[in-house]
mmCIF file with all atom_site columns, C-alpha atoms in Angstrom:
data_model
loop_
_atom_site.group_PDB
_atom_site.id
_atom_site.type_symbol
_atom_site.label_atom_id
_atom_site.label_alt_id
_atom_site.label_comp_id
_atom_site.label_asym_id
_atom_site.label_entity_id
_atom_site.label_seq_id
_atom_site.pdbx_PDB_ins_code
_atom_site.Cartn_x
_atom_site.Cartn_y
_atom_site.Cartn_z
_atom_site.occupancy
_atom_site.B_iso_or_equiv
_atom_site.pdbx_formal_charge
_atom_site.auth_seq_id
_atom_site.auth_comp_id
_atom_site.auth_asym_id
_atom_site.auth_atom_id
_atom_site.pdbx_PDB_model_num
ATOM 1   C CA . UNK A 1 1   ? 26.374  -23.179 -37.826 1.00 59.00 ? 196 UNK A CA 1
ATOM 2   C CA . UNK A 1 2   ? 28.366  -25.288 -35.712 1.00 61.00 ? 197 UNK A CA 1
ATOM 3   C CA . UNK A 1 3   ? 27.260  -28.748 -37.235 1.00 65.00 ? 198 UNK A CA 1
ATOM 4   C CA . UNK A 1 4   ? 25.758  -32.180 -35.795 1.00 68.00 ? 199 UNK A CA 1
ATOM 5   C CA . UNK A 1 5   ? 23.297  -31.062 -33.541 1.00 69.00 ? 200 UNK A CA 1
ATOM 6   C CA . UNK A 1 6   ? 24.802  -33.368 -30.808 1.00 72.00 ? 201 UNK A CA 1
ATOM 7   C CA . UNK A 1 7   ? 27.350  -30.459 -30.349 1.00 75.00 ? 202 UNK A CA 1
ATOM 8   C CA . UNK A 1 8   ? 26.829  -29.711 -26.851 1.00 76.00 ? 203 UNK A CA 1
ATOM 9   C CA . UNK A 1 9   ? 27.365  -25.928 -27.111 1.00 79.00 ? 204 UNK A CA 1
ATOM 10  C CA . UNK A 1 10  ? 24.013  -25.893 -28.714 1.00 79.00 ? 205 UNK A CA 1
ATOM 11  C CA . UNK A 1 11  ? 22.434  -27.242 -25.061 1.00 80.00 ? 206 UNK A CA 1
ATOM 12  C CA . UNK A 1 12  ? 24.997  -24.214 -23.770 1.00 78.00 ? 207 UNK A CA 1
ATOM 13  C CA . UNK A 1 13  ? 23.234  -21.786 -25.840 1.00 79.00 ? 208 UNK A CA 1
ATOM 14  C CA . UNK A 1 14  ? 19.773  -22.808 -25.480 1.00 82.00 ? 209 UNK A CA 1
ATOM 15  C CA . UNK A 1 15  ? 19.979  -22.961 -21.698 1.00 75.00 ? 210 UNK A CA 1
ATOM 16  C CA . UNK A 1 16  ? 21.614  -19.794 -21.630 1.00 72.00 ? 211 UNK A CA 1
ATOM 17  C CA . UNK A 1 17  ? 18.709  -18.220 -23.611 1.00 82.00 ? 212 UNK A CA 1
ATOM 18  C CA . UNK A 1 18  ? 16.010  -19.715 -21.819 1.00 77.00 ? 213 UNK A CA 1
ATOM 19  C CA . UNK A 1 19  ? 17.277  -19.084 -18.402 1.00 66.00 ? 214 UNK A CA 1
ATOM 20  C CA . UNK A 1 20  ? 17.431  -15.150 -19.872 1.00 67.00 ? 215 UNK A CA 1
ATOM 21  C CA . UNK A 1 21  ? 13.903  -15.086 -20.971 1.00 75.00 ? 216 UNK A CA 1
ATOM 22  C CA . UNK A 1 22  ? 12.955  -16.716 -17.656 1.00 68.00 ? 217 UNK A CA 1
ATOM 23  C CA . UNK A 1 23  ? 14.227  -13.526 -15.927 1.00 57.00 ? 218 UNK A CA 1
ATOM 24  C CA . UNK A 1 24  ? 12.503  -11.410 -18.128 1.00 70.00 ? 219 UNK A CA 1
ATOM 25  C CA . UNK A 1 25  ? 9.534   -12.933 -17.588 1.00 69.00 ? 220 UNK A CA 1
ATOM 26  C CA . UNK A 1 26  ? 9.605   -12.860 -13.982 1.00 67.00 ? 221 UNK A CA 1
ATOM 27  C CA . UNK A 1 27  ? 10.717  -9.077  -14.147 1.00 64.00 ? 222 UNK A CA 1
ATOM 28  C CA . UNK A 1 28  ? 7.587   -8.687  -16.220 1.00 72.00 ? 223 UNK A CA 1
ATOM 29  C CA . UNK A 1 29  ? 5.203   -10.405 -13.895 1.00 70.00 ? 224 UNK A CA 1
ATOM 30  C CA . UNK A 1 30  ? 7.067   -8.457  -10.812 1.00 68.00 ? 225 UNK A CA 1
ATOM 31  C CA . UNK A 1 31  ? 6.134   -5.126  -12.514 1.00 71.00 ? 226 UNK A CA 1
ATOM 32  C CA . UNK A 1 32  ? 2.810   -6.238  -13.380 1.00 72.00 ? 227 UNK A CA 1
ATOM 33  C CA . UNK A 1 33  ? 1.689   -7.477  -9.685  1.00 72.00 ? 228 UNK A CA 1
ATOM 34  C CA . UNK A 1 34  ? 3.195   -4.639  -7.916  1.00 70.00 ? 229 UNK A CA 1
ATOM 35  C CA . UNK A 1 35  ? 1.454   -2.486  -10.491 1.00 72.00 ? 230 UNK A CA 1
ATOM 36  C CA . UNK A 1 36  ? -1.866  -4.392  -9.372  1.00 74.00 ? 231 UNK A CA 1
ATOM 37  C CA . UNK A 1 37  ? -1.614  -4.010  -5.878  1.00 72.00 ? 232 UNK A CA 1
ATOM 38  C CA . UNK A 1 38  ? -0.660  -0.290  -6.179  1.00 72.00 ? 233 UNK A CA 1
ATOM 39  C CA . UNK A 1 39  ? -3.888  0.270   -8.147  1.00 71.00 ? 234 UNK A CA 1
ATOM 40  C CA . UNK A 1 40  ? -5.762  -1.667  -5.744  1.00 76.00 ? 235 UNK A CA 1
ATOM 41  C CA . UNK A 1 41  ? -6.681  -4.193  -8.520  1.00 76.00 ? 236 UNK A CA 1
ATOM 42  C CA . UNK A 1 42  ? -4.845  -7.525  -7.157  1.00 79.00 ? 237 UNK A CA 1
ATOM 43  C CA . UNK A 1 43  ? -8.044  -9.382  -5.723  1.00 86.00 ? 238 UNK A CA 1
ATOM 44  C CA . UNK A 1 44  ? -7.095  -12.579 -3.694  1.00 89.00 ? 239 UNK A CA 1
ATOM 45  C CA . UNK A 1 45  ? -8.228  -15.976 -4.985  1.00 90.00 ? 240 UNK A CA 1
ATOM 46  C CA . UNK A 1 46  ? -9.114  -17.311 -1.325  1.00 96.00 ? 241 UNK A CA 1
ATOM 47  C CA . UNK A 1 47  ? -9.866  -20.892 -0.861  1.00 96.00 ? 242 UNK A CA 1
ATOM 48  C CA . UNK A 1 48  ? -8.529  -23.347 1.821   1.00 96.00 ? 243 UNK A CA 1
ATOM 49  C CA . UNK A 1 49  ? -4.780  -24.171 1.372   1.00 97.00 ? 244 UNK A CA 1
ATOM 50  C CA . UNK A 1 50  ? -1.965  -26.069 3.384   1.00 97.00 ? 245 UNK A CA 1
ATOM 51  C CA . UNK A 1 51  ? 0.816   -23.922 4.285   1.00 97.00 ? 246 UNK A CA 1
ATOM 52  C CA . UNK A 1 52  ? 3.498   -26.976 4.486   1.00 97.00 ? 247 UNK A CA 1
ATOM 53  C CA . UNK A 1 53  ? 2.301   -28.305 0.687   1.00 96.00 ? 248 UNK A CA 1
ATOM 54  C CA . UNK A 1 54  ? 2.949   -24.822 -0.806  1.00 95.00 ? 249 UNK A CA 1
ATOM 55  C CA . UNK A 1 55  ? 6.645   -24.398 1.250   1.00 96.00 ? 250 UNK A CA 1
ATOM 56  C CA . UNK A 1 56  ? 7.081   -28.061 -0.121  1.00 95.00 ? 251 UNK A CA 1
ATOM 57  C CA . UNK A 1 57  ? 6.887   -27.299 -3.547  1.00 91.00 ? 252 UNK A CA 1
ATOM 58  C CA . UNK A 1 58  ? 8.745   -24.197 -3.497  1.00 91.00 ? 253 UNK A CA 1
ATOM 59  C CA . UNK A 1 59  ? 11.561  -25.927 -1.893  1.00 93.00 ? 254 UNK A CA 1
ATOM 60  C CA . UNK A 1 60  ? 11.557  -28.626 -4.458  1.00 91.00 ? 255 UNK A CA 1
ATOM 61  C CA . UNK A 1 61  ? 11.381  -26.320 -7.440  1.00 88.00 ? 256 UNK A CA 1
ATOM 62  C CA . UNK A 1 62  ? 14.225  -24.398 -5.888  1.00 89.00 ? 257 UNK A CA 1
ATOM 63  C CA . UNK A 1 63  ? 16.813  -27.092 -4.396  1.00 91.00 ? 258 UNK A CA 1
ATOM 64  C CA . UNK A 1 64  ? 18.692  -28.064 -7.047  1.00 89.00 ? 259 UNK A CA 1
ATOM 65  C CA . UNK A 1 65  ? 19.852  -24.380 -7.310  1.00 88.00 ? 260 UNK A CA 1
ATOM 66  C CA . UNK A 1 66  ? 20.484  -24.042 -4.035  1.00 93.00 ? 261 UNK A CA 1
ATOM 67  C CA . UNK A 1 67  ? 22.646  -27.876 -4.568  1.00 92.00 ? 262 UNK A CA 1
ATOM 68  C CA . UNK A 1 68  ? 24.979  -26.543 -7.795  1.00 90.00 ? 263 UNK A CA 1
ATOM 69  C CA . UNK A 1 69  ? 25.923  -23.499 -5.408  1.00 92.00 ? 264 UNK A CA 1
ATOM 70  C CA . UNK A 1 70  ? 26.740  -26.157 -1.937  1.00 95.00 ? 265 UNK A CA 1
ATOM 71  C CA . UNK A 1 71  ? 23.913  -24.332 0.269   1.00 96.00 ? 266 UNK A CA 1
ATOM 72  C CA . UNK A 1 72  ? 22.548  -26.814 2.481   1.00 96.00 ? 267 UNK A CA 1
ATOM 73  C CA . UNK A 1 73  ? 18.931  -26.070 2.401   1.00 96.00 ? 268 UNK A CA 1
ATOM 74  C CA . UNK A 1 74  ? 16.978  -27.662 5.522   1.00 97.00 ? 269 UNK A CA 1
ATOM 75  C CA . UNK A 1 75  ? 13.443  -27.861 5.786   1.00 97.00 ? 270 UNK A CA 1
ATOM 76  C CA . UNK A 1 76  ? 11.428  -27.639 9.254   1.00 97.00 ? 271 UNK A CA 1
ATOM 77  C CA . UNK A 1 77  ? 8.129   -28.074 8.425   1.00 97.00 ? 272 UNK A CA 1
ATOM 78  C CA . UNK A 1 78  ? 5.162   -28.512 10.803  1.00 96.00 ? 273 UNK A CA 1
ATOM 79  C CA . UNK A 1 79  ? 2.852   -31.330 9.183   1.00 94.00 ? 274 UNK A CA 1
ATOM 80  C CA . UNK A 1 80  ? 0.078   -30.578 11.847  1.00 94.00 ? 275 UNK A CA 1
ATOM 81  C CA . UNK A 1 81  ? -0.813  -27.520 10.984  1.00 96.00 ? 276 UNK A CA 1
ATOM 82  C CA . UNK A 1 82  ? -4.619  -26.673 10.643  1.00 96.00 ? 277 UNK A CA 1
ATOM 83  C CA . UNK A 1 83  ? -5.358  -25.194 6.991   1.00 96.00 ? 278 UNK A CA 1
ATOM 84  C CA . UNK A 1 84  ? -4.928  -21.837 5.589   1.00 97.00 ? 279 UNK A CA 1
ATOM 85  C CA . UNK A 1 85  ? -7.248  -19.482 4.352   1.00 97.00 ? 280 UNK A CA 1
ATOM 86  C CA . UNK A 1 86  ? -5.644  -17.568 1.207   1.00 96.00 ? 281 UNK A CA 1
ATOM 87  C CA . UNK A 1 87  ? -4.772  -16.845 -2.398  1.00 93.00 ? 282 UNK A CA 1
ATOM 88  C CA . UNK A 1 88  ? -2.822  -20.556 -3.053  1.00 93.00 ? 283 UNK A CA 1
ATOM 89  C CA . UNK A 1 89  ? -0.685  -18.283 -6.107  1.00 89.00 ? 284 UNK A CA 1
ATOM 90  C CA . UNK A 1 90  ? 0.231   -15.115 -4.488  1.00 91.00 ? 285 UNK A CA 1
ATOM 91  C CA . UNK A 1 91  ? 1.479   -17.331 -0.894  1.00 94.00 ? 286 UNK A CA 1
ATOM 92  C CA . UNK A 1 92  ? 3.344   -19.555 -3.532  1.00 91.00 ? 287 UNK A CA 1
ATOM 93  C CA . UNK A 1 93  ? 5.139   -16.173 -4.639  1.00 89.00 ? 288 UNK A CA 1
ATOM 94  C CA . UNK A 1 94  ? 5.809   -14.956 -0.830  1.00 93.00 ? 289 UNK A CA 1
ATOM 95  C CA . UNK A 1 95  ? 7.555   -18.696 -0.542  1.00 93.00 ? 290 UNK A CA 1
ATOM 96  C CA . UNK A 1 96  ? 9.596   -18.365 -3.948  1.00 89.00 ? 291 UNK A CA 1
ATOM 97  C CA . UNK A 1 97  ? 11.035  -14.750 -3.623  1.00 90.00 ? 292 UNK A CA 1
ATOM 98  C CA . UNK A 1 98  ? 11.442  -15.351 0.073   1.00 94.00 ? 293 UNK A CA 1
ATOM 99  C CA . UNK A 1 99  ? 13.800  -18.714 -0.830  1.00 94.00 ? 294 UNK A CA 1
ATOM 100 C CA . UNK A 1 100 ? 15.179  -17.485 -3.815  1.00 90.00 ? 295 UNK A CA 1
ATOM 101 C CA . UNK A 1 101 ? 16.866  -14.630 -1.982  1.00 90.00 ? 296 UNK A CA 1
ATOM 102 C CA . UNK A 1 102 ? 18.637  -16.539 0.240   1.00 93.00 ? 297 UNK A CA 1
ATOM 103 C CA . UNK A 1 103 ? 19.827  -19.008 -2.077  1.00 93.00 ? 298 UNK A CA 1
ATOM 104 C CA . UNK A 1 104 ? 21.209  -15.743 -4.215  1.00 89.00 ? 299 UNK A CA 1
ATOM 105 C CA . UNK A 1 105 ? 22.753  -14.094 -1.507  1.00 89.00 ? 300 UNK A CA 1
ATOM 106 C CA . UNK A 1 106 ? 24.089  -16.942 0.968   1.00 91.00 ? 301 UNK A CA 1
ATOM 107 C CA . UNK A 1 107 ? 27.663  -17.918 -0.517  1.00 90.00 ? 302 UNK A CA 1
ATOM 108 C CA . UNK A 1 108 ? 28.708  -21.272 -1.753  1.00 91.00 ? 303 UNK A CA 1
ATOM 109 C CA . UNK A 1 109 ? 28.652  -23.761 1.364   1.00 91.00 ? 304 UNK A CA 1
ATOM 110 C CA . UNK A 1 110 ? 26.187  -22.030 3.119   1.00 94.00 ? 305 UNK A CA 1
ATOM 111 C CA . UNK A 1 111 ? 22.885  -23.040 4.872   1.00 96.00 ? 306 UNK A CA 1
ATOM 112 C CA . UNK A 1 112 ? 19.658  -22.181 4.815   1.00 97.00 ? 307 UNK A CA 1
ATOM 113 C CA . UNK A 1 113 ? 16.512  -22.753 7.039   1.00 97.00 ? 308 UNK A CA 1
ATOM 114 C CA . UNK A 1 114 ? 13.045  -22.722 5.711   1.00 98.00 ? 309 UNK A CA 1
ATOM 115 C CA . UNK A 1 115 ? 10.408  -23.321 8.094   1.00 98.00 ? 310 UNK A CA 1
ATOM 116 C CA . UNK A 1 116 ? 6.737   -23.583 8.164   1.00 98.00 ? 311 UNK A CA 1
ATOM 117 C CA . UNK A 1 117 ? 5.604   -23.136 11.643  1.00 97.00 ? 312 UNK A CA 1
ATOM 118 C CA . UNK A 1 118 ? 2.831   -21.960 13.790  1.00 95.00 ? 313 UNK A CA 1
ATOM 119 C CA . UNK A 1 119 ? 3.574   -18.818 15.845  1.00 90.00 ? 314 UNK A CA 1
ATOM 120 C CA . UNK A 1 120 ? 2.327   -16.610 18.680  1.00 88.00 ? 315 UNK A CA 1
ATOM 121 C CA . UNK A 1 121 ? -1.734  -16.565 19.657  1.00 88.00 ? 316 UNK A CA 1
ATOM 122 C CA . UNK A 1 122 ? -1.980  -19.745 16.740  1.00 90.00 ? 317 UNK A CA 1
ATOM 123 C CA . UNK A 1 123 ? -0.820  -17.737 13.615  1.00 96.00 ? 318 UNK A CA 1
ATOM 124 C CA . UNK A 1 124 ? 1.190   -19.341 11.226  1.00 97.00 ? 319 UNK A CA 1
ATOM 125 C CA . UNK A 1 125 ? 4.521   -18.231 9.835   1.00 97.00 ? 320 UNK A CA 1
ATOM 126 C CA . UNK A 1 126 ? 7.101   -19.025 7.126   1.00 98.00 ? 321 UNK A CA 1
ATOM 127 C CA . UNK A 1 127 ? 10.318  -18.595 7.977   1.00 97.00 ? 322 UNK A CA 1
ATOM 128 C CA . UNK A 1 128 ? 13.837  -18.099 6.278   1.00 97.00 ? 323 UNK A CA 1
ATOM 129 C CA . UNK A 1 129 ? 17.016  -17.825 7.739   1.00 97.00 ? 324 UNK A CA 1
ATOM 130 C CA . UNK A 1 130 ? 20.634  -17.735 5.949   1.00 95.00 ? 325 UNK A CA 1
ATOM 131 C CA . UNK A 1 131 ? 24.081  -17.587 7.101   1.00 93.00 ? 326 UNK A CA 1
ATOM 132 C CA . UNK A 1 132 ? 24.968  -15.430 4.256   1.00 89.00 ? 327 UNK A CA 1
ATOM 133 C CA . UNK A 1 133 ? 27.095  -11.739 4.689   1.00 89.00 ? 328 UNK A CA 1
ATOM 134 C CA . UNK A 1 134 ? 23.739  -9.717  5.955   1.00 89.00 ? 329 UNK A CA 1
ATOM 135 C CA . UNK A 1 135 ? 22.642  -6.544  5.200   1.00 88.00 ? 330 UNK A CA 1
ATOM 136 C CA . UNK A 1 136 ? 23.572  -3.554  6.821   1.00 87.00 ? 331 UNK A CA 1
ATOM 137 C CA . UNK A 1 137 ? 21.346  -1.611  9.301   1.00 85.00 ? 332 UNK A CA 1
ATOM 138 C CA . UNK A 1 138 ? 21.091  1.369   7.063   1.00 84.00 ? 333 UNK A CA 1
ATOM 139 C CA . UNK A 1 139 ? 20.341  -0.259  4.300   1.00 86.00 ? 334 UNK A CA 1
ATOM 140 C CA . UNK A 1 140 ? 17.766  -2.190  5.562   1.00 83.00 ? 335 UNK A CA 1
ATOM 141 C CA . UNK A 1 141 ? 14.715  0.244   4.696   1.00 84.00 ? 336 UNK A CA 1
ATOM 142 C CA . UNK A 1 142 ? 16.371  0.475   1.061   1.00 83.00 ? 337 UNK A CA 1
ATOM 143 C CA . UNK A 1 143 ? 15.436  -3.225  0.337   1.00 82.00 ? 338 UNK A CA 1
ATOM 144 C CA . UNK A 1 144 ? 12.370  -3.036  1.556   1.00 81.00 ? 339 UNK A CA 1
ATOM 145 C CA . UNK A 1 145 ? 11.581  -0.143  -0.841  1.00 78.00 ? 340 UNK A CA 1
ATOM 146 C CA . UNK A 1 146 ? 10.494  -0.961  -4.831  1.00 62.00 ? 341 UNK A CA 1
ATOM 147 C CA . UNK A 1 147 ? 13.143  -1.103  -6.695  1.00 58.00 ? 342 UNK A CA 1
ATOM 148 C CA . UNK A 1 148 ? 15.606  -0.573  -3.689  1.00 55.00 ? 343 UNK A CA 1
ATOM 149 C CA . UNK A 1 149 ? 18.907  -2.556  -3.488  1.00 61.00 ? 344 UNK A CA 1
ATOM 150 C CA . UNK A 1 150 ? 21.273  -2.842  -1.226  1.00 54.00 ? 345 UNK A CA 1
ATOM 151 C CA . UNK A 1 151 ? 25.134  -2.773  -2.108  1.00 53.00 ? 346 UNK A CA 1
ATOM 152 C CA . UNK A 1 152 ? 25.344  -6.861  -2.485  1.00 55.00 ? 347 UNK A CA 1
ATOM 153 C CA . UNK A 1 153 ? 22.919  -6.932  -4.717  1.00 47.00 ? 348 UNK A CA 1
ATOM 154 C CA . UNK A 1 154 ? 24.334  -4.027  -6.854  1.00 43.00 ? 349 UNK A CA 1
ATOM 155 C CA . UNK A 1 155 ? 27.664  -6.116  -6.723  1.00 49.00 ? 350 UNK A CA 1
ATOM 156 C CA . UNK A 1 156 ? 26.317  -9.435  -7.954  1.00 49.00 ? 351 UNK A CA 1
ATOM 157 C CA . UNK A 1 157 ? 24.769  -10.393 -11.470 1.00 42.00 ? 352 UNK A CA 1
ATOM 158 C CA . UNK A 1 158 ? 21.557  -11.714 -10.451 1.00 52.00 ? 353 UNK A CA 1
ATOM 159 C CA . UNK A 1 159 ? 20.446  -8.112  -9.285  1.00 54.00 ? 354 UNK A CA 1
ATOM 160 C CA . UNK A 1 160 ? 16.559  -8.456  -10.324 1.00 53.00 ? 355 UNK A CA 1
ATOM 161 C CA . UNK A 1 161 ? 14.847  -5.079  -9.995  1.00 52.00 ? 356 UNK A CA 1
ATOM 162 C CA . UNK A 1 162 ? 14.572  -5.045  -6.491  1.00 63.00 ? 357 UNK A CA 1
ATOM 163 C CA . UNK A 1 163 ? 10.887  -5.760  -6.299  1.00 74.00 ? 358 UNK A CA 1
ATOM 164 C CA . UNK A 1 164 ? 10.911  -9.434  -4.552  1.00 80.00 ? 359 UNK A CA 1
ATOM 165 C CA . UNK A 1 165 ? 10.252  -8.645  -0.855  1.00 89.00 ? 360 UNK A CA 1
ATOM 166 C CA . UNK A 1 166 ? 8.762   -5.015  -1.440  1.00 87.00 ? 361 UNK A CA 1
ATOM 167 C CA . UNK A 1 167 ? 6.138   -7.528  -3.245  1.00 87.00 ? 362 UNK A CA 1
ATOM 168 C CA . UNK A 1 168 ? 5.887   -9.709  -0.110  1.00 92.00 ? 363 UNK A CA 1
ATOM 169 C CA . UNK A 1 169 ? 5.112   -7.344  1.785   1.00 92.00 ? 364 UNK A CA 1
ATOM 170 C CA . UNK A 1 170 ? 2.247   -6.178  0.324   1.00 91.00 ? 365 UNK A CA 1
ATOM 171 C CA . UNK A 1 171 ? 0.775   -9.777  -0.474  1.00 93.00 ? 366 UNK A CA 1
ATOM 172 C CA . UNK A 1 172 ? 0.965   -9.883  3.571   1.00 95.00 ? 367 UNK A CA 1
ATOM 173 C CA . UNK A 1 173 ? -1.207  -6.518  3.625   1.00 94.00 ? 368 UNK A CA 1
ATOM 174 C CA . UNK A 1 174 ? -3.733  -8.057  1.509   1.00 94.00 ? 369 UNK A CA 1
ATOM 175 C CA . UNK A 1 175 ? -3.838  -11.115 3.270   1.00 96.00 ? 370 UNK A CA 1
ATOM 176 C CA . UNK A 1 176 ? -4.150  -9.302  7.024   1.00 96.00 ? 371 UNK A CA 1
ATOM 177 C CA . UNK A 1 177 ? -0.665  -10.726 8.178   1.00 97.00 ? 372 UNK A CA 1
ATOM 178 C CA . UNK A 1 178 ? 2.784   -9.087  8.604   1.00 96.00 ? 373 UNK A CA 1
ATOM 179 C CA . UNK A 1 179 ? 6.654   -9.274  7.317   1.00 96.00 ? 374 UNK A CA 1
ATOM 180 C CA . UNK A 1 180 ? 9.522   -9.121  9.244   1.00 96.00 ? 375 UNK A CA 1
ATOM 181 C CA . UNK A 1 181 ? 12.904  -8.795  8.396   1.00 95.00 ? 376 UNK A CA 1
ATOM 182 C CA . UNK A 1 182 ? 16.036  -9.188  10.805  1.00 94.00 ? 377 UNK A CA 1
ATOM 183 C CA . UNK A 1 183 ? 19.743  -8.609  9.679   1.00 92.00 ? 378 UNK A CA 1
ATOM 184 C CA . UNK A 1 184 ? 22.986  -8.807  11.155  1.00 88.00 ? 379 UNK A CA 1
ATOM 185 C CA . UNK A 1 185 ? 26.175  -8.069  9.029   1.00 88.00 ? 380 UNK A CA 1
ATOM 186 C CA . UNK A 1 186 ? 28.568  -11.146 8.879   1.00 87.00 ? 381 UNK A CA 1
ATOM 187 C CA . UNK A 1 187 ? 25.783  -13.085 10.506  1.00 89.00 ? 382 UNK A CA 1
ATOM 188 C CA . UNK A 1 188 ? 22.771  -13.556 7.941   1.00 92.00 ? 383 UNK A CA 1
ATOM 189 C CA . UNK A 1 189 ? 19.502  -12.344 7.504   1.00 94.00 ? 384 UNK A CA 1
ATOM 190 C CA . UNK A 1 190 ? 16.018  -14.021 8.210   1.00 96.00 ? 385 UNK A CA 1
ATOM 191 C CA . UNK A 1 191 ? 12.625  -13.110 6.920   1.00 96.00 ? 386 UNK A CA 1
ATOM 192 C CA . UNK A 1 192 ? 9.292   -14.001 8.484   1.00 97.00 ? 387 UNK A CA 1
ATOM 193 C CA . UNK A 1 193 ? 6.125   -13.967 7.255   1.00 97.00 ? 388 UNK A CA 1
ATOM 194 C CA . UNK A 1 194 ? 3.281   -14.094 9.694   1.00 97.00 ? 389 UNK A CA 1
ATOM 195 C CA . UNK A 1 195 ? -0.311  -14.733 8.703   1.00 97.00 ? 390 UNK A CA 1
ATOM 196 C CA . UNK A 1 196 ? -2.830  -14.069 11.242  1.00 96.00 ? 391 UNK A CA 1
ATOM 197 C CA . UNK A 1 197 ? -4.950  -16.515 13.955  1.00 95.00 ? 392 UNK A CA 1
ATOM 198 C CA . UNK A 1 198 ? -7.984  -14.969 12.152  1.00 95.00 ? 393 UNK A CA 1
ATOM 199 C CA . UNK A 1 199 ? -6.969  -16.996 8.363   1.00 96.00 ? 394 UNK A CA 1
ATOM 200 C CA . UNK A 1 200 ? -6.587  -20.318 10.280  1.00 95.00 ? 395 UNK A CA 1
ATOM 201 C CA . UNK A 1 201 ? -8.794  -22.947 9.934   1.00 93.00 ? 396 UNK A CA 1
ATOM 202 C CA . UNK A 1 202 ? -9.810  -24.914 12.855  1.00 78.00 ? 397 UNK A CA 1
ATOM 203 C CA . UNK A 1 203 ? -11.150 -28.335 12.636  1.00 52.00 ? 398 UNK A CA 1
ATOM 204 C CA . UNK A 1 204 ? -14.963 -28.826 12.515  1.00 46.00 ? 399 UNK A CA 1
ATOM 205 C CA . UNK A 1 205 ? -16.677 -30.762 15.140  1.00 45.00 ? 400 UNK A CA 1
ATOM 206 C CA . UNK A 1 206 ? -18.042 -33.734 14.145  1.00 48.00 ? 401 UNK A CA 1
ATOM 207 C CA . UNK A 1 207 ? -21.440 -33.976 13.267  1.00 49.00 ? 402 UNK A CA 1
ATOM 208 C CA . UNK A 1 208 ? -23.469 -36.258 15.068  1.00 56.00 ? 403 UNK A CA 1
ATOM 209 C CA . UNK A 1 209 ? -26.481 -37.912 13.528  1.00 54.00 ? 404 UNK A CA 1
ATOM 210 C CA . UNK A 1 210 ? -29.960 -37.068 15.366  1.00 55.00 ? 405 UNK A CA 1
ATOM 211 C CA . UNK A 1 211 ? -31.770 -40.596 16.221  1.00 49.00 ? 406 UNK A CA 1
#
């Protein structure tokens, strides 16, 4: 319709399209996990994982939208911690909603943290903190709810359906661990997710070889 196909509003379009069925698609797959875990049919696929690899990722996938808004996005990541035991896929979700709401909500030249740590009694924890407008104490409950949103969200265009960290939190159920989240309006919010000593791996001895 608009001729040569070197016209660039044809890139225009198609990323506008795909970047719309993208959302759908995740709305989808929110609906269909919460629906899972509500029916107690989300099983965990537990194997060893590293914590730091699956924040790495994550924060790769996600940094060049956090760039083409100006958030700084630093990553603290402890290489030395011991392996994880959990579902690789439903962790890798925790990271992505839990990174993709800051980056949403912190404005344009703002920062973000994400950090892979170990915390208290030798659980580990990831770890987001923004510097973006916070959420208000009463409101805080309301996010935390499916399908809740708080008046920012309602305000901006990426709204989703409000199923992100209610999701979170119950991946944490499943895997034994907890989720935290702090807010201060004008201050920024940060959201912790804490897996328990009990999913850590230690090191095995070595073996030694009977003469």
């Amino acid at each position: 319709v608009l001729g040569p196909i070197e016209n660039p509003n044809y890139k225009e379009y198609a990323a506008d399209i795909h970047a719309s069925g993208q959302h759908l698609l995740n709305l989808i797959n929110e609906l269909l996990d919460l629906s899972r875990i509500e029916a107690g049919k989300y099983e965990l696929n537990e194997e060893a994982i590293s914590l730091v690899n699956i924040a790495e990722d994550c924060r790769r996938m996600l940094e060049i939208r956090a760039r083409s808004k100006g958030i700084e996005l630093v990553a603290e990541f402890d290489e030395k911690l011991p392996k994880l035991w959990g579902d690789e896929r439903a962790i890798r979700q925790v990271c992505l909603n839990l990174l993709s709401n800051a980056i949403k909500f912190t404005p344009q030249s703002g920062r973000i943290i994400f950090k892979v740590a170990a915390g208290d009694n030798n659980c580990q924890m990831i770890s987001v903190r923004d510097n973006g407008p916070g959420i208000p104490e009463s409101e805080i409950a309301t996010v935390l709810s499916s399908f809740g949103q708080g008046s920012l969200a309602q305000k901006t265009a990426e709204q989703g359906a409000g199923l992100g960290l209610p999701i979170v939190q119950k991946i944490m159920d499943l895997h034994g661990g907890r989720f935290d989240l702090f807010s201060k309006l004008r201050f920024g919010t940060e959201v912790i997710a804490t897996f328990p000593r009990s999913r850590v791996m230690e090191a095995m001895a070595p073996v030694r070889a009977e003469r």
